[in-house]
Short mmCIF file of C-alpha atoms in Angstrom, two decimals:
data_model
loop_
_atom_site.label_atom_id
_atom_site.label_comp_id
_atom_site.label_asym_id
_atom_site.label_seq_id
_atom_site.Cartn_x
_atom_site.Cartn_y
_atom_site.Cartn_z
CA MET S 1 -15.61 -2.40 10.26
CA THR S 2 -14.35 -1.36 6.81
CA VAL S 3 -11.94 1.41 6.02
CA LYS S 4 -13.35 4.26 3.96
CA SER S 5 -11.60 5.35 0.79
CA LYS S 6 -9.90 8.72 1.33
CA LYS S 7 -8.18 10.85 -1.27
CA THR S 8 -4.59 10.51 -0.15
CA ARG S 9 -1.40 11.77 -1.76
CA PHE S 10 2.28 11.67 -0.89
CA ARG S 11 5.04 13.27 -2.92
CA ALA S 12 8.81 13.22 -2.64
CA TYR S 13 10.17 16.31 -4.42
CA GLN S 14 13.36 16.60 -6.41
CA LEU S 15 15.38 19.55 -5.13
CA GLY S 16 18.31 19.72 -7.53
CA ASN S 17 20.69 19.84 -4.57
CA ALA S 18 21.21 18.16 -1.20
CA GLY S 19 18.13 17.97 0.97
CA SER S 20 14.64 16.64 1.58
CA SER S 21 11.17 17.80 0.63
CA PHE S 22 7.92 15.84 0.90
CA SER S 23 4.19 16.37 1.32
CA TYR S 24 1.33 14.26 2.68
CA PHE S 25 -2.37 14.95 2.05
CA ASN S 26 -4.99 12.91 3.93
CA GLY S 27 -8.09 14.11 2.11
CA GLY S 28 -8.48 17.40 3.96
CA PHE S 29 -5.18 18.33 5.60
CA PHE S 30 -2.01 19.16 3.65
CA THR S 31 1.36 18.76 5.37
CA LEU S 32 4.61 19.99 3.87
CA ILE S 33 7.48 17.98 5.32
CA GLU S 34 10.69 20.04 5.62
CA ALA S 35 11.17 23.76 4.94
CA ARG S 36 12.66 23.51 1.47
CA TYR S 37 11.22 25.56 -1.39
CA ASN S 38 13.44 26.38 -4.36
CA GLU S 39 13.24 26.80 -8.11
CA THR S 40 13.26 23.02 -8.60
CA ASN S 41 10.38 21.98 -6.33
CA GLU S 42 8.35 25.22 -6.28
CA GLU S 43 6.10 24.44 -9.23
CA SER S 44 5.71 20.82 -8.14
CA ILE S 45 4.46 21.89 -4.71
CA LYS S 46 2.00 24.31 -6.30
CA GLN S 47 0.87 21.55 -8.66
CA GLU S 48 0.41 19.16 -5.75
CA LEU S 49 -1.73 21.67 -3.85
CA LYS S 50 -3.91 22.07 -6.93
CA LEU S 51 -4.25 18.30 -7.35
CA CYS S 52 -5.35 18.09 -3.71
CA ASP S 53 -7.92 20.87 -4.28
CA VAL S 54 -6.42 23.05 -1.55
CA THR S 55 -4.86 26.50 -1.66
CA LYS S 56 -2.67 26.48 1.43
CA ILE S 57 -0.38 24.35 3.53
CA ASN S 58 -2.09 23.39 6.77
CA ASN S 59 0.98 22.09 8.57
CA LEU S 60 4.69 22.69 8.09
CA HIS S 61 6.53 19.75 9.67
CA ILE S 62 10.31 20.17 10.06
CA THR S 63 12.39 17.21 11.23
CA SER S 64 15.82 18.86 11.63
CA TRP S 65 17.52 22.26 11.87
CA ASP S 66 20.15 21.22 9.29
CA ARG S 67 20.07 23.43 6.20
CA ASP S 68 19.21 20.52 3.91
CA HIS S 69 15.96 20.15 5.87
CA CYS S 70 15.30 23.78 6.78
CA SER S 71 16.70 26.69 4.79
CA PRO S 72 16.04 30.10 6.43
CA SER S 73 15.36 31.95 3.18
CA GLN S 74 13.13 29.16 1.87
CA LEU S 75 11.34 28.92 5.23
CA GLU S 76 10.51 32.63 5.03
CA LYS S 77 9.13 32.16 1.53
CA ILE S 78 6.95 29.22 2.61
CA LEU S 79 5.51 31.18 5.54
CA ALA S 80 4.86 34.28 3.44
CA GLU S 81 3.28 32.44 0.53
CA PHE S 82 1.32 29.62 2.20
CA LYS S 83 0.74 30.90 5.76
CA PRO S 84 0.46 27.52 7.51
CA ASN S 85 -1.69 27.60 10.64
CA LYS S 86 0.39 24.86 12.23
CA ILE S 87 4.16 24.40 12.47
CA GLU S 88 5.91 21.45 14.10
CA TYR S 89 9.59 22.32 14.52
CA PRO S 90 12.56 20.44 16.08
CA GLY S 91 12.63 20.55 19.85
CA TYR S 92 16.40 20.67 20.23
CA ILE S 93 18.51 23.84 20.35
CA PRO S 94 19.95 24.58 16.89
CA HIS S 95 23.74 24.56 16.77
CA SER S 96 24.23 26.20 13.37
CA GLU S 97 23.69 29.82 12.36
CA ALA S 98 21.16 28.68 9.76
CA GLY S 99 19.24 26.77 12.41
CA LYS S 100 19.28 29.70 14.81
CA GLU S 101 18.02 32.02 12.08
CA SER S 102 15.24 29.57 11.18
CA LEU S 103 14.10 29.40 14.81
CA LYS S 104 13.96 33.22 14.96
CA ILE S 105 11.84 33.27 11.80
CA ILE S 106 9.37 30.78 13.31
CA LYS S 107 9.16 32.73 16.58
CA ALA S 108 8.51 35.96 14.67
CA TYR S 109 5.78 34.21 12.66
CA GLU S 110 4.22 33.04 15.91
CA LEU S 111 4.19 36.59 17.29
CA ARG S 112 2.60 37.98 14.14
CA GLY S 113 -0.14 35.36 14.40
CA LYS S 114 -1.05 36.56 17.91
CA GLY S 115 -2.08 33.09 19.02
CA SER S 116 -4.05 32.20 15.90
CA ASN S 117 -1.45 29.65 14.76
CA LYS S 118 -0.46 26.40 16.46
CA ILE S 119 3.33 26.50 16.79
CA ILE S 120 4.78 23.35 18.38
CA SER S 121 8.31 22.61 19.53
CA VAL S 122 8.52 18.82 19.33
CA THR S 123 10.46 18.11 22.50
CA PRO S 124 10.55 14.92 24.59
CA GLU S 125 8.28 16.71 27.07
CA TYR S 126 5.76 17.50 24.35
CA ILE S 127 5.71 13.89 23.17
CA ASP S 128 5.25 12.67 26.75
CA SER S 129 2.24 14.98 27.11
CA LEU S 130 0.36 13.40 24.21
CA ASP S 131 -2.30 10.70 24.41
CA LYS S 132 -1.26 7.20 23.44
CA ALA S 133 -1.93 5.69 20.02
CA GLU S 134 -4.32 2.99 21.19
CA ASN S 135 -6.46 2.62 18.08
CA TYR S 136 -5.90 1.80 14.43
CA GLY S 137 -8.00 4.82 13.50
CA TYR S 138 -6.77 7.68 11.37
CA LYS S 139 -4.38 9.37 13.80
CA ASP S 140 -0.90 10.67 12.93
CA THR S 141 1.60 9.74 15.62
CA LEU S 142 4.77 11.39 16.90
CA HIS S 143 7.38 8.95 18.24
CA HIS S 144 10.65 10.83 18.71
CA PRO S 145 12.65 12.52 20.20
CA LYS S 146 12.16 10.65 23.47
CA VAL S 147 15.34 12.24 24.87
CA ILE S 148 17.76 14.90 23.64
CA ASP S 149 21.12 13.57 22.47
CA ASP S 150 23.79 16.16 23.26
CA GLU S 151 26.40 14.44 21.10
CA SER S 152 24.45 13.92 17.87
CA SER S 153 21.81 16.38 16.69
CA ASN S 154 20.80 13.85 14.02
CA ASN S 155 19.35 11.67 16.78
CA ASN S 156 17.12 14.58 17.83
CA SER S 157 15.26 14.50 14.53
CA THR S 158 11.49 14.33 14.74
CA VAL S 159 9.99 10.95 13.81
CA LYS S 160 6.37 10.96 12.72
CA HIS S 161 4.05 8.29 11.33
CA PHE S 162 1.49 9.79 8.95
CA ARG S 163 -1.49 7.44 9.35
CA SER S 164 -4.48 9.68 8.64
CA GLY S 165 -4.93 8.77 4.97
CA SER S 166 -5.58 5.60 2.98
CA PHE S 167 -1.90 4.63 3.15
CA ASN S 168 0.76 5.41 5.76
CA VAL S 169 4.13 7.16 5.59
CA LEU S 170 6.91 6.86 8.19
CA SER S 171 9.11 9.98 8.32
CA LEU S 172 12.46 9.40 10.06
CA GLY S 173 14.48 12.58 9.57
CA ASP S 174 18.20 12.00 10.12
CA VAL S 175 18.12 9.56 13.05
CA GLU S 176 21.12 7.25 13.10
CA CYS S 177 21.02 5.38 16.41
CA ASN S 178 20.23 1.67 16.63
CA ASN S 179 18.58 2.17 20.03
CA ILE S 180 16.07 4.55 18.43
CA ALA S 181 15.42 2.00 15.69
CA SER S 182 14.85 -0.73 18.29
CA GLY S 183 12.30 1.40 20.10
CA LEU S 184 10.43 2.30 16.93
CA ARG S 185 10.20 -1.23 15.60
CA ARG S 186 8.48 -2.30 18.84
CA GLN S 187 5.56 0.03 18.06
CA ARG S 188 2.70 -2.02 16.61
CA THR S 189 1.32 0.77 14.46
CA ILE S 190 4.76 1.12 12.88
CA ASN S 191 5.52 -2.55 12.32
CA GLN S 192 2.01 -3.40 11.12
CA GLU S 193 0.99 -0.29 9.16
CA THR S 194 4.00 1.21 7.39
CA ASP S 195 3.56 1.37 3.63
CA ILE S 196 6.12 4.04 2.73
CA MET S 197 9.29 4.58 4.71
CA ILE S 198 11.35 7.71 4.12
CA LEU S 199 14.85 6.36 4.63
CA ALA S 200 16.65 7.78 7.64
CA HIS S 201 19.37 10.30 6.74
CA HIS S 202 18.73 10.03 2.99
CA GLY S 203 19.65 6.35 2.96
CA ALA S 204 22.90 6.48 4.89
CA SER S 205 24.34 3.27 6.32
CA ASN S 206 24.76 4.55 9.86
CA GLY S 207 23.38 1.87 12.17
CA PHE S 208 19.69 2.82 12.04
CA THR S 209 18.46 1.01 8.93
CA THR S 210 19.37 -2.55 9.88
CA SER S 211 18.16 -5.96 8.80
CA ALA S 212 16.21 -6.26 12.06
CA PHE S 213 14.47 -2.93 11.49
CA VAL S 214 13.50 -3.67 7.88
CA LYS S 215 12.36 -7.23 8.65
CA THR S 216 10.17 -6.02 11.53
CA VAL S 217 8.71 -2.85 10.01
CA ARG S 218 8.33 -4.44 6.56
CA PRO S 219 7.68 -1.30 4.53
CA THR S 220 6.36 -1.83 1.04
CA ILE S 221 8.25 1.14 -0.37
CA ALA S 222 11.38 3.02 0.67
CA ILE S 223 12.04 6.61 -0.43
CA ALA S 224 15.50 8.21 -0.53
CA SER S 225 15.69 11.97 -0.93
CA ALA S 226 19.01 12.27 -2.72
CA ASP S 227 20.33 14.49 -5.49
CA TYR S 228 21.88 12.59 -8.40
CA ALA S 229 25.34 14.03 -7.76
CA ASN S 230 25.23 13.90 -3.95
CA GLN S 231 28.70 13.59 -2.50
CA PHE S 232 27.75 10.85 -0.03
CA LYS S 233 26.38 8.52 -2.74
CA HIS S 234 23.05 8.08 -0.94
CA PRO S 235 21.36 5.73 -0.70
CA LYS S 236 24.33 3.56 0.18
CA GLN S 237 24.78 0.26 -1.64
CA GLU S 238 24.47 -1.65 1.64
CA ILE S 239 21.03 -0.12 2.14
CA ARG S 240 20.03 -0.88 -1.46
CA ASP S 241 21.07 -4.50 -1.01
CA LEU S 242 19.22 -4.77 2.31
CA LEU S 243 16.00 -3.41 0.82
CA HIS S 244 16.26 -5.66 -2.24
CA LYS S 245 16.84 -8.73 -0.07
CA ASN S 246 13.65 -7.95 1.87
CA ASP S 247 11.51 -7.17 -1.21
CA VAL S 248 11.20 -3.47 -0.39
CA LYS S 249 10.82 -1.36 -3.53
CA LEU S 250 13.26 1.58 -3.54
CA PHE S 251 12.57 4.94 -5.17
CA THR S 252 14.80 8.02 -5.18
CA THR S 253 14.39 11.65 -6.24
CA LYS S 254 17.58 11.60 -8.33
CA ASN S 255 15.78 11.76 -11.67
CA GLY S 256 12.47 13.30 -10.64
CA ASP S 257 9.67 13.36 -8.10
CA VAL S 258 8.03 10.25 -6.68
CA VAL S 259 4.24 10.57 -6.47
CA VAL S 260 1.97 8.21 -4.51
CA PHE S 261 -1.83 8.50 -4.57
CA SER S 262 -4.92 6.50 -3.62
CA THR S 263 -6.78 5.00 -6.55
CA GLY S 264 -10.44 4.33 -7.36
CA SER S 265 -13.11 3.49 -4.83
CA HIS S 266 -11.25 0.53 -3.33
CA ALA S 267 -10.03 1.46 0.12
CA GLY S 268 -6.30 1.14 0.61
CA HIS S 269 -5.36 0.81 -3.05
CA TYR S 270 -2.64 3.20 -4.15
CA LYS S 271 -0.32 3.83 -7.09
CA VAL S 272 3.35 4.86 -7.11
CA VAL S 273 4.54 6.92 -10.07
CA ASN S 274 8.27 7.44 -10.52
CA LEU S 275 8.97 10.54 -12.60
CA LYS S 276 12.01 11.48 -14.67
CA ALA S 277 13.32 14.30 -16.86
CA GLY S 278 12.76 16.95 -14.23
CA SER S 279 9.44 15.35 -13.22
CA ALA S 280 8.06 15.93 -16.72
CA GLU S 281 7.85 12.26 -17.79
CA VAL S 282 6.75 8.98 -16.22
CA SER S 283 9.53 6.49 -15.66
CA SER S 284 7.49 3.68 -14.08
CA GLU S 285 4.22 2.93 -12.26
CA TYR S 286 3.30 0.36 -9.62
CA ASP S 287 0.09 -0.58 -7.78
CA PHE S 288 -0.10 -1.60 -4.13
CA ILE S 289 -2.59 -2.17 -1.29
CA ALA S 290 -2.11 -0.49 2.10
CA ARG S 291 -1.07 -2.89 4.83
CA LYS S 292 -3.59 -1.60 7.39
CA THR S 293 -6.54 -2.34 5.09
CA SER S 294 -6.88 -5.98 6.19
CA PHE S 295 -6.74 -5.00 9.88
CA LEU S 296 -9.40 -2.33 9.49
CA ARG S 297 -11.78 -4.85 7.97
CA ASN S 298 -11.62 -6.91 11.16
CA ASN S 299 -13.58 -6.46 14.32
CA THR S 300 -12.92 -3.09 15.97
CA ASP S 301 -12.65 -4.48 19.51
CA THR S 302 -10.13 -7.10 18.44
CA ILE S 303 -7.98 -4.44 16.80
CA ARG S 304 -8.14 -2.16 19.84
CA ALA S 305 -7.17 -5.00 22.17
CA ARG S 306 -4.22 -5.94 19.95
CA ILE S 307 -2.89 -2.40 19.95
CA ASN S 308 -3.44 -1.86 23.66
CA ARG S 309 -1.25 -4.84 24.44
CA GLY S 310 1.86 -3.36 22.92
CA ASN S 311 1.69 0.01 21.21
CA ARG S 312 2.58 3.10 23.24
CA GLY S 313 3.39 5.65 20.55
CA PRO S 314 2.02 9.14 21.23
CA ARG S 315 -0.39 10.59 18.73
CA ARG S 316 -0.34 14.12 17.42
#
C-alpha cells in the first residue's frame, strides 16, 4: 500500500493580540480552528481559502470558550460570511459572559439552519459514542475531553488529531494536566503520526508539555500561537529548551503567519514557510517528510494489527 499525494495545507495565523487561529485543509475539506477573525488575520484566511480552491469553511472547530479562542463578535462574522455546515464546539458549560454569548450565537445558528448543519458539542459522552481509530487511514480523531474537570476549564479543551491530509496536525487547545498528556501519548496514532504539534496553552510551562510527552510523541514541528508582546512571554523558555533538546523545530506567530503545505507529487513531502513583516515576506523555509508515510507504504494488515493492539482514540 502506498499513500496518495493529497493537497494539504495548514496555517497558523498572526492575530496581532492574544489568541489562536489556525486552519487545516485536507484536499477537499477546510477546517478553521478557533473562532477568531479580526483585521489582522482576515485577509490571510481569505487568501488561504483561495489557495485551497474553496469558497467556504466546511468546519469551524473551537477548542475553548475563552475569548482568545472564541470571540463572540468574531464568531458572528465567521458564521455570517462563511456559513460553515459543521461546527464542533466545547462540550463544557462556559463560565464567562463571552463564552455564554458565543454558545447562544451557535445555538441560534443551529436553529436558523433547521437541521441542515451538523452542530456538535464535543462532550465526553460524544467522544465515547464514536468509533475507534483502528486504522492508519485518513481519519481525523477526537481524543479529549474524556471527563469534565470542574476546577480547570483549560483541561476541558477539545483535543483533535487532524490526520486526513498528507501530513498530520495535533491540536491541543489549553490543556494543562499531566494525566491528560499521559493518556494522549499512549495513543499510537499520536505517537507515531504527529508532524505538527500546536503547543498546549500557547506554549505555557504548566505540566502538560513534559520531556516524556515530547520524547514519546516526537513531533517534527511545534507551533506556538503567541503575540510578540504577550504578557505571559509564551512560549516559555523551559518549553523552548525542551523542544530544542529533542530536535523539534519551533515556529511562532509573533512576526507573521506560519504556512505548511504539501509539495510536488511525492506523498508526504511538505514545506514549512515562516513569514514576517505582517506575513508579507518570507523569513525562512524548511522541507520535511510526514512521519506516517513510511507506515503507509507497508502492508495494510500489518499496520491494522499494530494499531489494534494499542490505539483506542475515537475518530470524528
